[in-house]
Structure formats: structure tokens, C-alpha cells
mmCIF file of C-alpha atoms in Angstrom:
data_model
loop_
_atom_site.group_PDB
_atom_site.id
_atom_site.type_symbol
_atom_site.label_atom_id
_atom_site.label_comp_id
_atom_site.label_asym_id
_atom_site.label_seq_id
_atom_site.Cartn_x
_atom_site.Cartn_y
_atom_site.Cartn_z
ATOM 1 C CA MET A 1 15.195 -61.984 -67.413
ATOM 2 C CA ARG A 2 16.060 -61.330 -63.622
ATOM 3 C CA LEU A 3 15.364 -64.397 -61.578
ATOM 4 C CA ARG A 4 15.228 -63.027 -58.055
ATOM 5 C CA MET A 5 11.906 -63.654 -56.327
ATOM 6 C CA ALA A 6 9.965 -61.679 -53.770
ATOM 7 C CA LEU A 7 7.955 -64.542 -52.342
ATOM 8 C CA VAL A 8 6.059 -64.492 -49.081
ATOM 9 C CA ALA A 9 6.016 -67.869 -47.336
ATOM 10 C CA ALA A 10 2.439 -67.494 -46.167
ATOM 11 C CA LEU A 11 1.075 -66.487 -49.569
ATOM 12 C CA ALA A 12 -1.162 -69.519 -50.022
ATOM 13 C CA VAL A 13 -2.687 -69.044 -46.566
ATOM 14 C CA THR A 14 -3.126 -65.302 -47.038
ATOM 15 C CA LEU A 15 -4.962 -65.776 -50.304
ATOM 16 C CA ALA A 16 -7.327 -68.462 -49.092
ATOM 17 C CA GLY A 17 -10.016 -65.966 -48.183
ATOM 18 C CA CYS A 18 -9.700 -63.611 -51.144
ATOM 19 C CA GLY A 19 -12.861 -61.863 -52.216
ATOM 20 C CA SER A 20 -13.857 -60.765 -55.680
ATOM 21 C CA GLY A 21 -12.471 -57.776 -57.538
ATOM 22 C CA THR A 22 -14.139 -54.484 -58.355
ATOM 23 C CA ASP A 23 -16.674 -54.391 -61.173
ATOM 24 C CA THR A 24 -15.278 -52.286 -64.021
ATOM 25 C CA THR A 25 -18.255 -52.297 -66.386
ATOM 26 C CA THR A 26 -19.450 -48.851 -67.449
ATOM 27 C CA LYS A 27 -23.079 -47.848 -67.948
ATOM 28 C CA SER A 28 -22.527 -48.051 -71.690
ATOM 29 C CA GLY A 29 -21.615 -51.711 -71.344
ATOM 30 C CA LYS A 30 -17.957 -51.150 -72.154
ATOM 31 C CA ILE A 31 -15.615 -52.902 -69.760
ATOM 32 C CA THR A 32 -12.077 -52.202 -68.590
ATOM 33 C CA ILE A 33 -9.534 -54.854 -67.711
ATOM 34 C CA SER A 34 -6.157 -54.177 -66.135
ATOM 35 C CA TYR A 35 -2.827 -55.530 -67.385
ATOM 36 C CA ALA A 36 0.240 -55.436 -65.138
ATOM 37 C CA ILE A 37 3.878 -55.743 -66.259
ATOM 38 C CA TRP A 38 7.208 -54.768 -64.695
ATOM 39 C CA GLU A 39 9.381 -53.676 -67.628
ATOM 40 C CA LYS A 40 9.042 -50.045 -68.715
ATOM 41 C CA ASN A 41 11.254 -50.736 -71.753
ATOM 42 C CA ASP A 42 8.438 -52.950 -73.071
ATOM 43 C CA GLN A 43 5.810 -50.212 -72.782
ATOM 44 C CA VAL A 44 5.862 -49.267 -76.474
ATOM 45 C CA SER A 45 5.489 -52.789 -77.845
ATOM 46 C CA THR A 46 2.940 -53.671 -75.165
ATOM 47 C CA GLN A 47 0.778 -50.663 -75.998
ATOM 48 C CA LYS A 48 0.881 -51.583 -79.692
ATOM 49 C CA ILE A 49 -0.365 -55.063 -78.794
ATOM 50 C CA ILE A 50 -3.105 -53.590 -76.595
ATOM 51 C CA ASP A 51 -4.192 -51.299 -79.447
ATOM 52 C CA ALA A 52 -4.403 -54.293 -81.802
ATOM 53 C CA PHE A 53 -6.543 -56.208 -79.299
ATOM 54 C CA GLN A 54 -8.853 -53.254 -78.687
ATOM 55 C CA LYS A 55 -9.348 -52.853 -82.430
ATOM 56 C CA GLN A 56 -10.718 -56.402 -82.520
ATOM 57 C CA HIS A 57 -12.653 -55.938 -79.258
ATOM 58 C CA PRO A 58 -14.018 -52.358 -79.290
ATOM 59 C CA ASP A 59 -16.082 -52.952 -76.150
ATOM 60 C CA VAL A 60 -12.981 -53.733 -74.075
ATOM 61 C CA THR A 61 -10.457 -51.210 -72.777
ATOM 62 C CA VAL A 62 -7.141 -52.519 -71.463
ATOM 63 C CA LYS A 63 -5.466 -50.383 -68.821
ATOM 64 C CA LEU A 64 -1.698 -50.910 -68.708
ATOM 65 C CA GLU A 65 -0.038 -50.816 -65.277
ATOM 66 C CA ILE A 66 3.775 -50.775 -65.016
ATOM 67 C CA THR A 67 5.380 -51.496 -61.654
ATOM 68 C CA PRO A 68 9.191 -51.756 -61.303
ATOM 69 C CA TRP A 69 10.563 -55.250 -60.671
ATOM 70 C CA ASP A 70 11.668 -54.500 -57.122
ATOM 71 C CA GLN A 71 8.084 -53.582 -56.189
ATOM 72 C CA TYR A 72 6.118 -55.832 -58.542
ATOM 73 C CA TRP A 73 5.777 -59.018 -56.479
ATOM 74 C CA THR A 74 5.034 -57.221 -53.213
ATOM 75 C CA LYS A 75 2.344 -55.159 -54.910
ATOM 76 C CA LEU A 76 0.879 -58.230 -56.625
ATOM 77 C CA GLN A 77 0.743 -60.245 -53.417
ATOM 78 C CA THR A 78 -0.936 -57.400 -51.547
ATOM 79 C CA ALA A 79 -3.481 -56.861 -54.318
ATOM 80 C CA ALA A 80 -4.215 -60.580 -54.589
ATOM 81 C CA ALA A 81 -4.699 -60.879 -50.828
ATOM 82 C CA GLY A 82 -7.391 -58.201 -51.083
ATOM 83 C CA GLY A 83 -9.078 -59.788 -54.067
ATOM 84 C CA ALA A 84 -7.920 -56.993 -56.358
ATOM 85 C CA ALA A 85 -5.189 -58.537 -58.471
ATOM 86 C CA PRO A 86 -4.902 -57.210 -62.034
ATOM 87 C CA ASP A 87 -7.105 -59.046 -64.516
ATOM 88 C CA VAL A 88 -4.061 -60.127 -66.536
ATOM 89 C CA PHE A 89 -0.466 -59.890 -65.399
ATOM 90 C CA TRP A 90 3.061 -61.066 -66.015
ATOM 91 C CA MET A 91 4.035 -64.276 -64.269
ATOM 92 C CA ASN A 92 7.304 -66.207 -64.192
ATOM 93 C CA SER A 93 7.859 -69.926 -63.798
ATOM 94 C CA LEU A 94 9.552 -69.486 -60.426
ATOM 95 C CA ASN A 95 6.356 -68.154 -58.854
ATOM 96 C CA VAL A 96 3.554 -69.763 -60.850
ATOM 97 C CA ARG A 97 3.106 -72.850 -58.670
ATOM 98 C CA LEU A 98 2.805 -70.851 -55.475
ATOM 99 C CA TYR A 99 0.255 -68.470 -56.975
ATOM 100 C CA ALA A 100 -1.688 -71.293 -58.627
ATOM 101 C CA LYS A 101 -1.865 -73.259 -55.384
ATOM 102 C CA GLY A 102 -2.942 -70.095 -53.565
ATOM 103 C CA GLY A 103 -5.940 -69.716 -55.858
ATOM 104 C CA VAL A 104 -4.735 -66.482 -57.442
ATOM 105 C CA LEU A 105 -4.555 -67.778 -61.007
ATOM 106 C CA ALA A 106 -7.278 -69.064 -63.297
ATOM 107 C CA PRO A 107 -6.278 -72.070 -65.392
ATOM 108 C CA ILE A 108 -6.042 -71.420 -69.121
ATOM 109 C CA GLN A 109 -8.664 -73.484 -70.918
ATOM 110 C CA ASN A 110 -8.399 -75.039 -74.382
ATOM 111 C CA ALA A 111 -5.283 -73.117 -75.387
ATOM 112 C CA ASP A 112 -3.264 -74.212 -78.403
ATOM 113 C CA VAL A 113 0.365 -73.932 -77.264
ATOM 114 C CA SER A 114 1.874 -76.210 -79.896
ATOM 115 C CA ALA A 115 3.815 -73.316 -81.469
ATOM 116 C CA PHE A 116 5.785 -72.668 -78.281
ATOM 117 C CA PRO A 117 8.854 -74.475 -76.888
ATOM 118 C CA GLN A 118 7.683 -77.372 -74.752
ATOM 119 C CA ALA A 119 10.104 -76.406 -71.990
ATOM 120 C CA ILE A 120 8.454 -72.976 -71.694
ATOM 121 C CA VAL A 121 4.938 -74.404 -71.662
ATOM 122 C CA ASP A 122 5.827 -77.049 -69.081
ATOM 123 C CA GLY A 123 7.171 -74.321 -66.823
ATOM 124 C CA TYR A 124 3.625 -73.004 -66.403
ATOM 125 C CA ARG A 125 1.874 -76.275 -65.718
ATOM 126 C CA TYR A 126 0.835 -77.137 -62.193
ATOM 127 C CA ASP A 127 -1.257 -80.083 -61.082
ATOM 128 C CA GLY A 128 -2.005 -80.930 -64.714
ATOM 129 C CA LYS A 129 -3.295 -77.459 -65.627
ATOM 130 C CA LEU A 130 -1.806 -74.564 -67.585
ATOM 131 C CA TYR A 131 -1.626 -71.262 -65.694
ATOM 132 C CA GLY A 132 0.090 -68.939 -68.145
ATOM 133 C CA MET A 133 0.229 -68.160 -71.870
ATOM 134 C CA PRO A 134 3.857 -68.001 -73.093
ATOM 135 C CA ARG A 135 5.171 -64.582 -74.047
ATOM 136 C CA ASP A 136 8.933 -64.617 -74.627
ATOM 137 C CA VAL A 137 11.971 -66.840 -74.304
ATOM 138 C CA GLY A 138 15.362 -66.260 -72.738
ATOM 139 C CA LEU A 139 18.167 -68.440 -74.019
ATOM 140 C CA PRO A 140 21.585 -68.893 -72.379
ATOM 141 C CA VAL A 141 24.310 -68.726 -75.035
ATOM 142 C CA LEU A 142 28.084 -68.547 -75.292
ATOM 143 C CA TRP A 143 29.197 -64.999 -76.010
ATOM 144 C CA TYR A 144 32.779 -64.650 -77.218
ATOM 145 C CA ASP A 145 35.218 -61.867 -78.016
ATOM 146 C CA LYS A 146 36.238 -62.199 -81.668
ATOM 147 C CA GLU A 147 39.178 -59.835 -81.246
ATOM 148 C CA LEU A 148 40.780 -61.964 -78.535
ATOM 149 C CA PHE A 149 40.199 -65.147 -80.539
ATOM 150 C CA ASP A 150 41.780 -63.572 -83.622
ATOM 151 C CA LYS A 151 44.843 -62.344 -81.753
ATOM 152 C CA ALA A 152 45.394 -65.786 -80.211
ATOM 153 C CA GLY A 153 44.791 -67.604 -83.493
ATOM 154 C CA VAL A 154 41.963 -69.639 -81.983
ATOM 155 C CA LYS A 155 38.981 -70.668 -84.085
ATOM 156 C CA TYR A 156 35.581 -69.295 -83.084
ATOM 157 C CA PRO A 157 33.160 -71.512 -81.108
ATOM 158 C CA THR A 158 30.707 -73.594 -83.163
ATOM 159 C CA ALA A 159 27.553 -75.584 -82.495
ATOM 160 C CA ASP A 160 29.731 -78.709 -82.334
ATOM 161 C CA TRP A 161 31.854 -77.501 -79.441
ATOM 162 C CA THR A 162 32.115 -79.681 -76.323
ATOM 163 C CA TRP A 163 33.342 -78.932 -72.805
ATOM 164 C CA ASP A 164 36.790 -80.111 -73.888
ATOM 165 C CA ASP A 165 36.824 -77.651 -76.782
ATOM 166 C CA LEU A 166 35.940 -74.809 -74.444
ATOM 167 C CA ARG A 167 38.632 -75.804 -71.919
ATOM 168 C CA ALA A 168 41.287 -76.033 -74.617
ATOM 169 C CA ALA A 169 40.347 -72.645 -76.055
ATOM 170 C CA ALA A 170 40.168 -71.039 -72.608
ATOM 171 C CA LYS A 171 43.730 -72.148 -71.829
ATOM 172 C CA LYS A 172 45.046 -70.687 -75.089
ATOM 173 C CA LEU A 173 43.162 -67.442 -74.489
ATOM 174 C CA THR A 174 44.389 -66.948 -70.921
ATOM 175 C CA ASP A 175 47.380 -64.634 -70.495
ATOM 176 C CA PRO A 176 48.246 -63.844 -66.848
ATOM 177 C CA ALA A 177 50.750 -61.170 -67.875
ATOM 178 C CA LYS A 178 47.949 -59.215 -69.554
ATOM 179 C CA LYS A 179 45.404 -60.099 -66.835
ATOM 180 C CA GLN A 180 43.429 -61.746 -69.614
ATOM 181 C CA TYR A 181 41.206 -64.772 -69.008
ATOM 182 C CA GLY A 182 39.696 -67.319 -71.350
ATOM 183 C CA LEU A 183 36.365 -67.453 -69.541
ATOM 184 C CA LEU A 184 34.151 -65.583 -67.121
ATOM 185 C CA ALA A 185 32.661 -67.963 -64.545
ATOM 186 C CA PRO A 186 30.043 -66.145 -62.435
ATOM 187 C CA MET A 187 27.841 -68.234 -60.168
ATOM 188 C CA TRP A 188 24.790 -68.177 -62.451
ATOM 189 C CA ASP A 189 22.161 -70.888 -62.301
ATOM 190 C CA GLN A 190 20.009 -70.666 -65.467
ATOM 191 C CA GLY A 191 22.804 -70.315 -67.999
ATOM 192 C CA GLY A 192 25.708 -71.625 -65.958
ATOM 193 C CA PHE A 193 25.723 -74.472 -63.472
ATOM 194 C CA TYR A 194 22.152 -75.773 -63.962
ATOM 195 C CA PRO A 195 22.778 -76.632 -67.641
ATOM 196 C CA THR A 196 26.189 -78.186 -66.921
ATOM 197 C CA MET A 197 24.705 -80.311 -64.127
ATOM 198 C CA ILE A 198 22.114 -81.656 -66.574
ATOM 199 C CA GLN A 199 24.613 -81.976 -69.433
ATOM 200 C CA ALA A 200 26.711 -84.269 -67.232
ATOM 201 C CA GLY A 201 23.744 -86.530 -66.488
ATOM 202 C CA GLY A 202 22.648 -85.012 -63.204
ATOM 203 C CA HIS A 203 19.660 -82.887 -62.296
ATOM 204 C CA VAL A 204 18.736 -80.083 -59.924
ATOM 205 C CA ILE A 205 15.471 -81.499 -58.605
ATOM 206 C CA SER A 206 13.505 -84.659 -59.339
ATOM 207 C CA ALA A 207 10.609 -84.543 -61.797
ATOM 208 C CA ASP A 208 8.084 -84.819 -58.959
ATOM 209 C CA GLY A 209 9.767 -81.972 -57.079
ATOM 210 C CA LYS A 210 10.405 -84.073 -53.992
ATOM 211 C CA LYS A 211 14.143 -84.806 -54.080
ATOM 212 C CA SER A 212 17.312 -82.832 -54.701
ATOM 213 C CA GLY A 213 19.728 -83.961 -57.383
ATOM 214 C CA PHE A 214 22.751 -81.969 -56.202
ATOM 215 C CA ASP A 215 24.456 -85.024 -54.696
ATOM 216 C CA GLU A 216 24.365 -87.055 -57.920
ATOM 217 C CA PRO A 217 27.739 -87.721 -59.616
ATOM 218 C CA GLY A 218 26.674 -85.927 -62.804
ATOM 219 C CA SER A 219 25.492 -82.898 -60.870
ATOM 220 C CA ILE A 220 28.778 -82.661 -58.993
ATOM 221 C CA GLN A 221 30.687 -82.995 -62.265
ATOM 222 C CA GLY A 222 28.622 -80.166 -63.737
ATOM 223 C CA LEU A 223 29.432 -77.929 -60.767
ATOM 224 C CA GLU A 224 33.131 -78.811 -60.853
ATOM 225 C CA PHE A 225 33.195 -77.760 -64.504
ATOM 226 C CA TRP A 226 33.007 -74.203 -63.169
ATOM 227 C CA THR A 227 34.998 -74.365 -59.963
ATOM 228 C CA ASP A 228 37.877 -76.163 -61.704
ATOM 229 C CA MET A 229 38.028 -73.403 -64.327
ATOM 230 C CA ILE A 230 38.494 -70.873 -61.521
ATOM 231 C CA ASN A 231 40.534 -72.664 -58.872
ATOM 232 C CA LYS A 232 42.367 -75.429 -60.742
ATOM 233 C CA ASP A 233 42.896 -74.433 -64.376
ATOM 234 C CA LYS A 234 43.040 -70.708 -63.554
ATOM 235 C CA VAL A 235 41.436 -69.838 -66.912
ATOM 236 C CA ALA A 236 38.673 -67.856 -65.180
ATOM 237 C CA PRO A 237 39.178 -65.019 -62.687
ATOM 238 C CA PRO A 238 38.711 -65.536 -58.933
ATOM 239 C CA ALA A 239 35.076 -65.620 -57.850
ATOM 240 C CA GLN A 240 35.360 -62.220 -56.203
ATOM 241 C CA ALA A 241 35.855 -60.600 -59.598
ATOM 242 C CA THR A 242 32.336 -61.498 -60.719
ATOM 243 C CA THR A 243 30.747 -60.664 -57.370
ATOM 244 C CA ASP A 244 32.383 -57.241 -57.115
ATOM 245 C CA THR A 245 31.661 -56.267 -60.733
ATOM 246 C CA ASP A 246 28.799 -57.114 -63.084
ATOM 247 C CA PRO A 247 30.041 -59.886 -65.426
ATOM 248 C CA VAL A 248 28.460 -58.075 -68.383
ATOM 249 C CA GLN A 249 30.635 -55.059 -67.679
ATOM 250 C CA LEU A 250 33.707 -57.271 -67.293
ATOM 251 C CA PHE A 251 33.067 -58.985 -70.613
ATOM 252 C CA MET A 252 32.903 -55.635 -72.374
ATOM 253 C CA THR A 253 36.400 -54.687 -71.157
ATOM 254 C CA GLY A 254 38.037 -56.910 -73.780
ATOM 255 C CA LYS A 255 39.904 -58.932 -71.133
ATOM 256 C CA TYR A 256 37.645 -61.992 -71.109
ATOM 257 C CA ALA A 257 37.324 -64.224 -74.161
ATOM 258 C CA MET A 258 34.109 -66.117 -73.371
ATOM 259 C CA TYR A 259 31.016 -65.614 -71.247
ATOM 260 C CA TYR A 260 27.924 -67.750 -70.671
ATOM 261 C CA GLY A 261 25.271 -65.025 -70.919
ATOM 262 C CA GLY A 262 21.687 -64.484 -71.975
ATOM 263 C CA SER A 263 20.475 -63.920 -75.525
ATOM 264 C CA TRP A 264 18.764 -60.792 -74.184
ATOM 265 C CA LEU A 265 22.183 -59.159 -73.760
ATOM 266 C CA ALA A 266 22.244 -58.575 -77.520
ATOM 267 C CA THR A 267 20.521 -55.226 -77.000
ATOM 268 C CA ALA A 268 23.132 -53.972 -74.535
ATOM 269 C CA PHE A 269 26.052 -55.318 -76.545
ATOM 270 C CA LYS A 270 24.796 -53.792 -79.785
ATOM 271 C CA ALA A 271 24.487 -50.433 -78.039
ATOM 272 C CA ASN A 272 28.132 -50.582 -76.944
ATOM 273 C CA THR A 273 29.756 -48.553 -79.721
ATOM 274 C CA GLU A 274 33.280 -49.412 -78.585
ATOM 275 C CA ARG A 275 33.111 -53.204 -78.359
ATOM 276 C CA GLY A 276 29.660 -54.270 -79.528
ATOM 277 C CA ASP A 277 30.888 -55.246 -82.982
ATOM 278 C CA LYS A 278 33.783 -57.266 -81.550
ATOM 279 C CA VAL A 279 31.631 -59.963 -79.953
ATOM 280 C CA ASP A 280 29.431 -62.752 -81.297
ATOM 281 C CA VAL A 281 27.415 -65.667 -80.034
ATOM 282 C CA ALA A 282 27.303 -69.482 -80.273
ATOM 283 C CA PRO A 283 25.248 -72.242 -78.621
ATOM 284 C CA LEU A 284 26.373 -73.576 -75.251
ATOM 285 C CA PRO A 285 29.031 -76.302 -75.576
ATOM 286 C CA LYS A 286 27.792 -79.884 -75.359
ATOM 287 C CA GLY A 287 28.241 -81.800 -72.126
ATOM 288 C CA PRO A 288 29.721 -85.296 -71.690
ATOM 289 C CA THR A 289 26.308 -86.996 -71.412
ATOM 290 C CA GLN A 290 23.753 -84.884 -73.263
ATOM 291 C CA GLU A 291 22.855 -81.497 -74.686
ATOM 292 C CA ALA A 292 20.696 -79.296 -72.495
ATOM 293 C CA VAL A 293 19.842 -75.629 -72.140
ATOM 294 C CA ILE A 294 17.522 -74.070 -69.567
ATOM 295 C CA LEU A 295 14.745 -72.105 -71.271
ATOM 296 C CA LEU A 296 13.038 -69.397 -69.306
ATOM 297 C CA GLY A 297 10.285 -67.106 -70.466
ATOM 298 C CA LEU A 298 7.537 -64.930 -69.067
ATOM 299 C CA ALA A 299 3.866 -65.804 -69.411
ATOM 300 C CA ASN A 300 0.623 -63.872 -69.120
ATOM 301 C CA ALA A 301 -1.626 -65.106 -66.325
ATOM 302 C CA VAL A 302 -5.298 -64.439 -65.635
ATOM 303 C CA SER A 303 -6.638 -63.574 -62.196
ATOM 304 C CA ALA A 304 -9.001 -66.146 -60.750
ATOM 305 C CA LYS A 305 -10.948 -63.257 -59.201
ATOM 306 C CA SER A 306 -11.388 -61.187 -62.356
ATOM 307 C CA GLU A 307 -14.844 -59.648 -62.810
ATOM 308 C CA HIS A 308 -14.388 -60.219 -66.534
ATOM 309 C CA PRO A 309 -12.925 -63.722 -66.862
ATOM 310 C CA VAL A 310 -13.975 -64.243 -70.479
ATOM 311 C CA GLU A 311 -12.491 -60.992 -71.758
ATOM 312 C CA SER A 312 -9.377 -61.417 -69.609
ATOM 313 C CA ALA A 313 -8.797 -64.903 -70.982
ATOM 314 C CA GLN A 314 -9.334 -63.595 -74.509
ATOM 315 C CA PHE A 315 -6.719 -60.903 -73.944
ATOM 316 C CA ALA A 316 -4.200 -63.331 -72.420
ATOM 317 C CA THR A 317 -4.668 -65.621 -75.402
ATOM 318 C CA PHE A 318 -4.301 -62.715 -77.840
ATOM 319 C CA LEU A 319 -1.024 -61.741 -76.176
ATOM 320 C CA SER A 320 0.385 -65.086 -77.369
ATOM 321 C CA SER A 321 -1.137 -64.847 -80.849
ATOM 322 C CA GLU A 322 0.960 -64.634 -83.995
ATOM 323 C CA GLU A 323 -0.035 -60.985 -84.448
ATOM 324 C CA ALA A 324 0.986 -59.979 -80.926
ATOM 325 C CA GLU A 325 4.182 -62.020 -80.907
ATOM 326 C CA LYS A 326 5.298 -60.431 -84.183
ATOM 327 C CA ILE A 327 4.750 -56.985 -82.702
ATOM 328 C CA LEU A 328 6.913 -58.002 -79.738
ATOM 329 C CA SER A 329 9.756 -59.237 -81.933
ATOM 330 C CA ASP A 330 9.506 -56.290 -84.337
ATOM 331 C CA THR A 331 10.605 -53.899 -81.577
ATOM 332 C CA GLY A 332 14.104 -55.408 -81.577
ATOM 333 C CA GLY A 333 14.352 -54.981 -77.807
ATOM 334 C CA ALA A 334 15.627 -57.375 -75.174
ATOM 335 C CA SER A 335 12.557 -59.622 -75.427
ATOM 336 C CA VAL A 336 12.158 -62.118 -78.240
ATOM 337 C CA SER A 337 8.807 -63.822 -78.759
ATOM 338 C CA SER A 338 8.569 -67.505 -77.942
ATOM 339 C CA ARG A 339 6.086 -68.409 -80.699
ATOM 340 C CA ALA A 340 7.708 -70.216 -83.622
ATOM 341 C CA GLY A 341 7.688 -68.256 -86.858
ATOM 342 C CA THR A 342 7.543 -64.801 -85.245
ATOM 343 C CA GLN A 343 11.191 -64.225 -84.318
ATOM 344 C CA ASP A 344 12.944 -63.360 -87.590
ATOM 345 C CA SER A 345 12.564 -59.599 -87.217
ATOM 346 C CA TRP A 346 14.254 -59.806 -83.810
ATOM 347 C CA PHE A 347 17.147 -61.818 -85.230
ATOM 348 C CA ASN A 348 17.446 -59.365 -88.124
ATOM 349 C CA ALA A 349 17.770 -56.479 -85.673
ATOM 350 C CA PHE A 350 21.164 -57.889 -84.655
ATOM 351 C CA PRO A 351 22.865 -58.714 -87.981
ATOM 352 C CA ASN A 352 26.350 -58.969 -86.429
ATOM 353 C CA TYR A 353 25.335 -61.746 -84.048
ATOM 354 C CA HIS A 354 24.556 -65.345 -85.001
ATOM 355 C CA LEU A 355 21.502 -65.453 -82.748
ATOM 356 C CA LYS A 356 19.237 -67.377 -85.108
ATOM 357 C CA GLU A 357 21.818 -70.142 -85.436
ATOM 358 C CA ALA A 358 22.183 -70.287 -81.653
ATOM 359 C CA PHE A 359 18.409 -70.486 -81.173
ATOM 360 C CA ASP A 360 17.925 -73.124 -83.867
ATOM 361 C CA ALA A 361 20.624 -75.313 -82.338
ATOM 362 C CA SER A 362 19.481 -74.844 -78.740
ATOM 363 C CA ILE A 363 15.673 -74.802 -78.600
ATOM 364 C CA PRO A 364 15.312 -78.550 -79.385
ATOM 365 C CA HIS A 365 17.389 -79.295 -76.287
ATOM 366 C CA GLY A 366 15.503 -76.936 -73.995
ATOM 367 C CA VAL A 367 14.448 -78.015 -70.520
ATOM 368 C CA PRO A 368 12.332 -76.090 -67.984
ATOM 369 C CA TYR A 369 13.884 -74.057 -65.211
ATOM 370 C CA PRO A 370 13.894 -76.324 -62.123
ATOM 371 C CA VAL A 371 11.440 -75.178 -59.463
ATOM 372 C CA SER A 372 9.278 -76.354 -56.568
ATOM 373 C CA LEU A 373 6.639 -74.614 -54.470
ATOM 374 C CA ASN A 374 9.271 -72.856 -52.366
ATOM 375 C CA THR A 375 12.183 -72.511 -54.768
ATOM 376 C CA ALA A 376 13.494 -69.376 -53.057
ATOM 377 C CA LYS A 377 14.149 -71.192 -49.793
ATOM 378 C CA TRP A 378 16.377 -73.935 -51.174
ATOM 379 C CA GLN A 379 18.023 -71.604 -53.672
ATOM 380 C CA ASP A 380 19.153 -69.510 -50.718
ATOM 381 C CA VAL A 381 20.911 -72.600 -49.324
ATOM 382 C CA GLN A 382 22.274 -73.410 -52.778
ATOM 383 C CA ASN A 383 23.728 -69.946 -53.295
ATOM 384 C CA LYS A 384 25.354 -69.664 -49.874
ATOM 385 C CA LEU A 385 27.104 -73.038 -50.109
ATOM 386 C CA LEU A 386 28.121 -72.738 -53.754
ATOM 387 C CA ALA A 387 29.694 -69.357 -52.999
ATOM 388 C CA GLU A 388 32.110 -71.225 -50.736
ATOM 389 C CA ALA A 389 32.976 -73.657 -53.534
ATOM 390 C CA TRP A 390 33.357 -70.910 -56.147
ATOM 391 C CA ALA A 391 35.757 -69.090 -53.812
ATOM 392 C CA GLY A 392 37.780 -72.255 -53.303
ATOM 393 C CA ARG A 393 37.079 -72.380 -49.576
ATOM 394 C CA ARG A 394 35.217 -75.675 -49.704
ATOM 395 C CA PRO A 395 35.406 -78.750 -51.975
ATOM 396 C CA THR A 396 32.637 -78.570 -54.553
ATOM 397 C CA ALA A 397 31.482 -82.130 -53.899
ATOM 398 C CA ASP A 398 31.103 -81.440 -50.167
ATOM 399 C CA ALA A 399 29.101 -78.281 -50.852
ATOM 400 C CA ALA A 400 26.866 -80.134 -53.315
ATOM 401 C CA ARG A 401 26.105 -82.935 -50.838
ATOM 402 C CA GLU A 402 25.292 -80.432 -48.109
ATOM 403 C CA ILE A 403 22.965 -78.584 -50.491
ATOM 404 C CA ALA A 404 21.174 -81.851 -51.252
ATOM 405 C CA ALA A 405 20.736 -82.671 -47.566
ATOM 406 C CA GLN A 406 19.301 -79.272 -46.657
ATOM 407 C CA MET A 407 17.273 -79.044 -49.847
ATOM 408 C CA ASN A 408 15.641 -82.418 -49.149
ATOM 409 C CA GLU A 409 14.587 -81.195 -45.701
ATOM 410 C CA ILE A 410 12.999 -78.126 -47.279
ATOM 411 C CA LEU A 411 11.255 -80.140 -49.987
ATOM 412 C CA ALA A 412 9.874 -82.590 -47.412
ATOM 413 C CA LYS A 413 8.025 -79.716 -45.752
ATOM 414 C CA GLU A 414 6.401 -78.505 -48.987
#
């Protein structure tokens, strides 16, 4: 679930003159369509899904292409500019609007997406059309160290916890003499400060994508939730701790009681034979105004230039079918399917973690990841200024207002 983007500002212009792809129909009438993904760890489950599709469509061969994340977007942009994008490929909600506007993606027609979280589906809509079939879902959750809670005599987090409950527990779980902290507070958007901004009644960007919400009182309160934990309450380590070392690694040291992390970390935590059985999971604490959790999931998109649009659309739709989504969840890997009714095998793969309870409590309060056409540009401003606030070098409210001012200038040019 890495959120970094490799966008090219001139993508829409570059793609305007794209030609058609190469015909991949054999003399026997059998066709080949290409399918591009970036995660090698998903190769086994993906191939099983491809085999199931090919069994139903014997005249279609699906060629799987795996490109590492750090090369994926550059390769896709180059291929699309030459009219040779894969027939079907992974897309994320941060990039979908730019690629849809650039004419790279074919809209998905007549798809039944009622079994998927609305927040995931909405993340792939642009200009009233759907440009991706949901695949998986990533859920921010509250991971906690049971051993530290037990030693301090503090009750475990529950679905009823509020910000105040978390603060109170974090204070009890902080022990400067042992260099032990109640909370890890990395500068993370999806599972950290975006949800708290919304939970306090603010927002990141307006619904029409034209105005920043960083300068709203609720948004500032949601940001101060984090910076106060670090610089005022001292229940979280200095910001440098989570920039110098991966927060996941820090959490596994047994010196940090709570961590806002992704549900997908269950795989890594389970594999940790020393501390994996000492942690568990709960839903994010409720904010002062509302409950909210940012849902993010990949989707399968279809190339607008595919030589086989019908078969490509059929494959993209199959990838979101009950059969395919069950195969995905059955692997017990980092990815959990986003289709309702297909996730139990994934939950069962992690019997020591209360993941199902966290999902059931959180999904109804899911909201889409906030994006615009050029998300990367204003997120760069956001990250630079918030780093100053996290480090205590600048008042959080001042940083938030400056983000809003610069962000609005960027949005006005979109």
C-alpha cells in the first residue's frame, strides 16, 4: 500500500496523440492480452486468478507482467505515450484522474460494484465515470503492544475508544526512564493526520477538488492531535525517531505501546517470531466530531487503446468477481480483497489479531483518499511544511494555513 507517486506533469499532453496498440490475435483466432502489476509477492495468487479466467475463456491468453514499484509508473507512462500500454493494469486512486483525463483509461461500463466499499469505488470515479474495478482494501488500524499494556495495567483499546482514551493510555504507558513511549507518531497521511483532520470536522480538500481544507479549525485540531503528542505531552518520540528509522521496525522493539499502522502489516507482524504474538489490533479511536477512516485500495484498469477491449474489460471485471476475490484472500498475504463476503479466509490466516472486528467497525465509516489532478504537487508542499510542525520548529496552525495558501494556488492552476 505505498502511496508515493511517479507522476509526470505533462502526462495528459504527452498522451493526447497516442496511437493504437499492437494486434495480438494469432492465426488460430486465439488472442493474448497483457496484465501489468507491481507486486511480485502477489504473483502466485494473480496467476491462480488468471488460470481461472482462462479456463472460462479458452480463446484468451493473459500474459502477466511484473514491474517493481519504483519503475512501474515510469514504464506505464512511456508505454501509454507510445500507444502500447498493457491491456489491463493496476491503478491507484492517486493517479487515476490524471490517466483518465489523459485518455489512457477506458471507462468501465455497466459494472455492478455494490459489493465493494463505497469509499473505494468513489476513489476511481472521474467526471461521472468509473475507471477501475476494485481489487483490495487497505485499512488504517490501531496496533498495540499487549505486553506493555499488561505490565502497565492498562486495558486494551476497544472500538469505543476516543482520542481522550488514547491520550490517557499513552500517558500511562510512557516511561522516560525506560525510553518507552505510549505512541508512535510518524507523519503519515492515510492512517494518521488525514483521518484525524476529518474526525475533528475538517477536511483535506473540498469535494469539488478546488479548495484546500488545511486552514479549517477542525483540520488544525486534527493535525495538533499529533504534534501535541510529540512536542507537548511527550508521549510520542521526537519526529526524528520516525524519520531515521522505519516506524514498523520501531514498533517491533517493544518500546512503543501503540501505532497507527496499516492492516496489511499483519503479514509482517505474524512473521516476527519474537514479538508477533505480543501485538494486536483495534479500530482507530473516534474523533471529537465524527468517525472516519481513509480507505485505499488498488483497482484494475483497462487501456483505452487495447486491441481487444471486450476481452480486456471481461478480464478486469473477472478480477473483481467473487471467485477471483476469494482466491486473493485465500493466499493470506498482505492484500485482502475488497469484495464483501470474500475476506474470511484472510482474517482466519491471522487468528491472533482481531482484524475482522477492526474491519467491521471501520468500513462503514470509510472515506476516499483525498486527491486532485495533481495531488503530488500539493502533497510535496504539505509534507515539507508539516515536517517543520512535527519537529516542533513551527506552530502547527501556522504550517496548516501556509499549506492551504500554497495548495489553493496549485489547485487554481489545475
